[in-house]
C-alpha positions as a printed Julia matrix, in Angstrom:
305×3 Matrix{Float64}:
  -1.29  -35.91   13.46
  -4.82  -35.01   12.48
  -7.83  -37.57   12.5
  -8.24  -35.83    8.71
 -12.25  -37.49    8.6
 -13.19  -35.96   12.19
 -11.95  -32.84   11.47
 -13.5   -32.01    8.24
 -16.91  -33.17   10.27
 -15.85  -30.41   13.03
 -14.21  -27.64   10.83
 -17.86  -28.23    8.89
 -20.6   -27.78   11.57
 -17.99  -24.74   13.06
 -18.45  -23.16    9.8
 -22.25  -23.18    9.24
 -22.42  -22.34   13.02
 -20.17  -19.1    12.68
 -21.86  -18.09    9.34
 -25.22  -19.23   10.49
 -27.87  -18.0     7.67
 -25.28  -15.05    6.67
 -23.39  -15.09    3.77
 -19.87  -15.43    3.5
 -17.13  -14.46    1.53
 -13.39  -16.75    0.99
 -10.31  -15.38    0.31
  -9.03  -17.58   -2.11
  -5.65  -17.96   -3.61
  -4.86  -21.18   -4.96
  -2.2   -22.37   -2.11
  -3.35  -25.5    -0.1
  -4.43  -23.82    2.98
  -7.19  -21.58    1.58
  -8.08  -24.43   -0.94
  -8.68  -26.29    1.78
 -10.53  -23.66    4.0
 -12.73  -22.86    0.65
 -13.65  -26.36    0.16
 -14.86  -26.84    4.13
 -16.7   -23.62    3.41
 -18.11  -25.06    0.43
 -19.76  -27.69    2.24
 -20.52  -25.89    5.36
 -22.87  -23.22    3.8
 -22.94  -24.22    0.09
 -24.24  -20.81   -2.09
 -23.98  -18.65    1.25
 -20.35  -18.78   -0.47
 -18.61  -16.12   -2.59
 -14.82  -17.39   -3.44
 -12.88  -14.07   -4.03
  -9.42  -14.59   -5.59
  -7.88  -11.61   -5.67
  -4.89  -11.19   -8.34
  -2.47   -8.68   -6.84
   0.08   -8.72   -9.63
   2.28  -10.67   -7.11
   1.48  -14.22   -7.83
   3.03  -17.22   -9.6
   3.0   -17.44  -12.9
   0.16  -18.97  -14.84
  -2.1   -19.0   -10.66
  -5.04  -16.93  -12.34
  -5.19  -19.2   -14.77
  -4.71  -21.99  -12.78
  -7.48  -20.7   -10.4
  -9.83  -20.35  -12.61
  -9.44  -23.99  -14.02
  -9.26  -25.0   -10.35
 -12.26  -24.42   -8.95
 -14.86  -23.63  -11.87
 -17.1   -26.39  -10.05
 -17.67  -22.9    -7.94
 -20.12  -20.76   -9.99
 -19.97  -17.53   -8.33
 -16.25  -17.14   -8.31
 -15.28  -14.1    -8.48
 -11.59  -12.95   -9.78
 -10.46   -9.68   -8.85
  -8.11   -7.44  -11.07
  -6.52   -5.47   -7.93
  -2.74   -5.55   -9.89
  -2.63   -1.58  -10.07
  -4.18   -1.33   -6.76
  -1.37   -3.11   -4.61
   1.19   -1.51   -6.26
   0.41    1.59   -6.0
  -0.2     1.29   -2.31
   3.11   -0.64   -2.0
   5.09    2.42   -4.17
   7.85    3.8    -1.71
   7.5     1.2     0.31
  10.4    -0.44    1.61
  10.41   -1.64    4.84
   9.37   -5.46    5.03
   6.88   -5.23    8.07
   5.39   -2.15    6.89
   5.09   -3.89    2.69
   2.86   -6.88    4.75
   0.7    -4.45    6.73
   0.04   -2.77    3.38
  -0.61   -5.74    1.73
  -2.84   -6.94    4.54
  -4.68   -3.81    4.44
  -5.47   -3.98    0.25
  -6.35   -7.45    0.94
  -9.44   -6.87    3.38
 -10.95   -4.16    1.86
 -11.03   -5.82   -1.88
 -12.66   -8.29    0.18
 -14.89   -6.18    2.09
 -15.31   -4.58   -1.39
 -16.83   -7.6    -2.72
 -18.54   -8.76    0.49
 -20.86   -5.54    0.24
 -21.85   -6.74   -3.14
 -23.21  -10.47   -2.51
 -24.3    -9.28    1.2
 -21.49  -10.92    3.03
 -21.07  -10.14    6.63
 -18.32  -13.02    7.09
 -14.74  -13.57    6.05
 -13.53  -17.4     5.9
  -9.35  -17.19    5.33
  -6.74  -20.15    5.74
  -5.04  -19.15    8.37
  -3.07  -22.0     9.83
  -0.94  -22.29   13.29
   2.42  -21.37   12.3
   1.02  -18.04   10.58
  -0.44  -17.02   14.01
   2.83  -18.38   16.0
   5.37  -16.37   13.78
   2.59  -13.03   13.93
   2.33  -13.62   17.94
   5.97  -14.15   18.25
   6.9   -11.18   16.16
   8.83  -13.31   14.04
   7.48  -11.55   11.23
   3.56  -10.33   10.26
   1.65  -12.35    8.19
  -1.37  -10.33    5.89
  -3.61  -12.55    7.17
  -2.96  -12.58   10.59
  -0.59   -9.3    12.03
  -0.92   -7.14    8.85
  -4.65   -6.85    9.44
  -5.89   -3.38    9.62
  -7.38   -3.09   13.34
 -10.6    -1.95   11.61
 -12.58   -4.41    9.62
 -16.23   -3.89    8.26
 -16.84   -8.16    8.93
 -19.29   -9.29   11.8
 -16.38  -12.23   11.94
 -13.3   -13.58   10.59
 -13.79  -17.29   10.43
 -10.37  -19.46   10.3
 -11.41  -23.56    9.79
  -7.29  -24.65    9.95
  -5.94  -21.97   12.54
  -4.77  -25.22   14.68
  -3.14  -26.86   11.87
   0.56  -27.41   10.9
   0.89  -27.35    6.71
   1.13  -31.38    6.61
  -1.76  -31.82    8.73
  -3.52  -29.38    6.15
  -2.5   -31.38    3.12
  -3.79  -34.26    5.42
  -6.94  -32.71    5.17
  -6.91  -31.69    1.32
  -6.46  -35.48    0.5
  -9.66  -36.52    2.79
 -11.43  -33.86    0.57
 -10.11  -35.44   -2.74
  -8.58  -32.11   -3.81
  -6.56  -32.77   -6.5
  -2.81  -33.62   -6.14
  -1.89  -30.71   -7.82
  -3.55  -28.48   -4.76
  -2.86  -30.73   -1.99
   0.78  -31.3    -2.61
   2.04  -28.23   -3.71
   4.62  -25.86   -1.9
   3.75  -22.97    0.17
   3.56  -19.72   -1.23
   3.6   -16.55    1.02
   0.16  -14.85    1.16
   1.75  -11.31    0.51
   3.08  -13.39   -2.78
   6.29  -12.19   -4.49
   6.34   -8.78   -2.66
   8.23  -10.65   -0.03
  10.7   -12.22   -2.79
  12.0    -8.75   -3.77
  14.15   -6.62   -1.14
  13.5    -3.23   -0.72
  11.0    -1.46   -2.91
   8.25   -3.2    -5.12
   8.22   -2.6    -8.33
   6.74   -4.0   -11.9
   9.82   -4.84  -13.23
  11.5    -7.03   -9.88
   8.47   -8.52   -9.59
   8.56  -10.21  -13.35
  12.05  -11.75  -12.43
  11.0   -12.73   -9.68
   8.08  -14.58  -11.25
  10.27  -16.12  -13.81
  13.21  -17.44  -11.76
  10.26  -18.51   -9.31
   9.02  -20.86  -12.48
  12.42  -21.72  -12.95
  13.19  -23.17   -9.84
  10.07  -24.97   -9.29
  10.43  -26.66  -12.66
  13.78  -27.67  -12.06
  14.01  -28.73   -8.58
  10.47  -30.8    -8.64
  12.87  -34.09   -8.52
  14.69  -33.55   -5.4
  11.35  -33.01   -3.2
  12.05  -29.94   -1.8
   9.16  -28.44    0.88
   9.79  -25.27   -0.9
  11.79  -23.96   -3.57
  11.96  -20.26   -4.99
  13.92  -17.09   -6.03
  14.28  -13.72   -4.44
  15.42  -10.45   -6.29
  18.26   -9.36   -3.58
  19.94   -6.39   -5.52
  22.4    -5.49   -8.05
  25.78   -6.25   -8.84
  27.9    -6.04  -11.88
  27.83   -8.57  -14.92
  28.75   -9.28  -18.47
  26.52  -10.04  -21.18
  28.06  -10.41  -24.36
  31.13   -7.72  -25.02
  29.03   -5.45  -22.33
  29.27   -4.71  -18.76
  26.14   -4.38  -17.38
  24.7    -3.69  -13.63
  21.8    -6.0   -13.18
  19.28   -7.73  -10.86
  21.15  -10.51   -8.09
  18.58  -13.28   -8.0
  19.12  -15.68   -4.85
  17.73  -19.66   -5.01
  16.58  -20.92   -1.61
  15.75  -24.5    -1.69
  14.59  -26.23    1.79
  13.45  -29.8     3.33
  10.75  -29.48    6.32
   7.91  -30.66    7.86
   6.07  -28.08    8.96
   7.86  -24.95    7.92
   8.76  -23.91   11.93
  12.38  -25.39   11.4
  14.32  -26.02    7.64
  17.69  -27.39    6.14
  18.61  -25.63    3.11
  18.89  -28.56    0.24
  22.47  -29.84   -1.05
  20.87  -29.52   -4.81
  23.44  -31.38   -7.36
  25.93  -29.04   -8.7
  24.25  -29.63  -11.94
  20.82  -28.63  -11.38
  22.06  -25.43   -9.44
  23.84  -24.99  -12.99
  21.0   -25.56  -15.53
  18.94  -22.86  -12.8
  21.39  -20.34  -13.25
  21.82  -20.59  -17.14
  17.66  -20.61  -17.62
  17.22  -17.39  -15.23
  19.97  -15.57  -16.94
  18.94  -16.72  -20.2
  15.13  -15.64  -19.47
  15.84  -11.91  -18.61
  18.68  -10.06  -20.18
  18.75   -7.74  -16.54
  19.97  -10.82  -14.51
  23.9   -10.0   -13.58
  23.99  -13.1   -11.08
  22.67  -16.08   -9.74
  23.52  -17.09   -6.22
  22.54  -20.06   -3.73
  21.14  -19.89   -0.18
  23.02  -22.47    2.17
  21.45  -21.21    5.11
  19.27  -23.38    7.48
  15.79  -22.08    9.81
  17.05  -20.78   12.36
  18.71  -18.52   11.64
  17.22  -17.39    9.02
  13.57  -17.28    8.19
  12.59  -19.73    5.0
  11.38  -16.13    2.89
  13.57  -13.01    2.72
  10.85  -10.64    4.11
């Protein structure tokens, strides 16, 4: 386990020595490891800092918001209105490693985008181990890691938590008094709900995804899981009312870990699996079915894509 007080000491002078009298820019996006990387940024180099949160149309619901509540103790936060951008670039696109090299490839040049405006020549990201073991292991590319464009216009890409496992990060968010909201919350994949829907992105499966997403965070808070969420798998037939209708399969995947690497699929009470599927039908009209993921990590990864 990390020595949480040392390290912020270390991951702080590394900083200001990597940025030097540059400025930097942080890709922020409201999960615990870039909070985390932002704040040691914050305190490494202070107004060398531009926090960039870049909305791609693919987060949670209400995480703009959220953001901008978050950290509004940063004054030159910047937030980014890149919705249309990402998906356009991700129309057509179907393939999963292929959706997180385009999303990795929007991502860095918004942020090279707004690092030309405050004079940036630095990217600080919150990167952390298991992202670089799965993209090194060709488990599957993460944006920030494998789906980055071999070309970037930064003079470096500086990563404060690349060494640590997701509880060693929260660890760390707790020594920096972030609040429990940030520290403690579940991971969210940095490509964001593009990796919730199968095959092709579009408007539409995004918005269900965002909604059963709510759903299941809401109602599986109580039973502690390391992650909880929904994924748009397909079609299949339904009834709604006197009418047959062919609409959206949304899968809940509920897991206990410690670091993410390995993961049992919860045994959620019949009845909360029950008041899940009656909310997410009863939220969108284009919901045919609700299903459960059983499966554990291995075999299968925690996301779908």
């Amino acid at each position: 386990m990390v020595d949480a007080e040392s390290f912020v000491e270390e991951a702080t002078a590394e900083i200001r020595e990597a940025v030097g009298d540059s400025n930097a820019v942080i890709a922020l996006s409201g999960g615990v490891d870039s909070s985390v990387a932002a704040a040691l940024a914050y305190r490494a180099v202070g107004d060398q800092l531009t926090p960039v949160y870049v909305d791609t149309g693919l987060m949670r619901k209400g995480e703009t918001e959220g953001i901008r509540e978050t950290f509004s103790y940063m004054d030159s936060l910047r937030i980014v209105d890149a919705r249309e951008r990402f998906l356009d670039a991700l129309s057509g696109v179907t393939d999963p490693e292929e959706k997180r090299h385009v999303i990795g490839e929007q991502f860095i040049r918004e942020f090279e985008r707004e690092a030309r405006e405050s004079d940036a020549r630095y990217l600080v990201q919150g990167t952390i181990y298991p992202d670089r073991i799965e993209s090194e292991g060709n488990i599957k590319s993460h944006h920030n890691v494998g789906g980055l464009p071999d070309a970037v216009d930064f003079d470096g890409i500086v990563e404060p938590v690349r060494d640590l496992y997701k509880d060693e990060v929260r660890e760390v968010a707790r020594e920096l008094g972030l609040e429990e909201v940030v520290a403690e919350r579940m991971p969210f994949p940095g490509p964001g709900l593009a990796v919730r829907v199968i095959g092709e992105v579009t408007a539409e499966k995004v918005q269900v995804a965002r909604d059963a997403c709510h759903v299941v965070e809401e109602e599986t808070e109580e039973h502690d899981p390391w992650q909880a969420f929904a994924a748009v798998i397909g079609k299949a037939t339904g009834v709604k009312g006197d009418n047959r209708v062919h609409g959206w399969v949304v899968s809940v995947r509920s897991v206990e870990s410690r670091d993410g690497m390995t993961a049992r699929a919860q045994n959620l009470p019949w009845e909360t699996l029950q008041r899940i599927q009656s909310r997410i039908t009863g939220v969108n009209d284009d919901v045919a079915r609700v299903v459960y993921d059983v499966t554990h990590k291995p075999p299968a990864t925690i996301e779908y894509e």
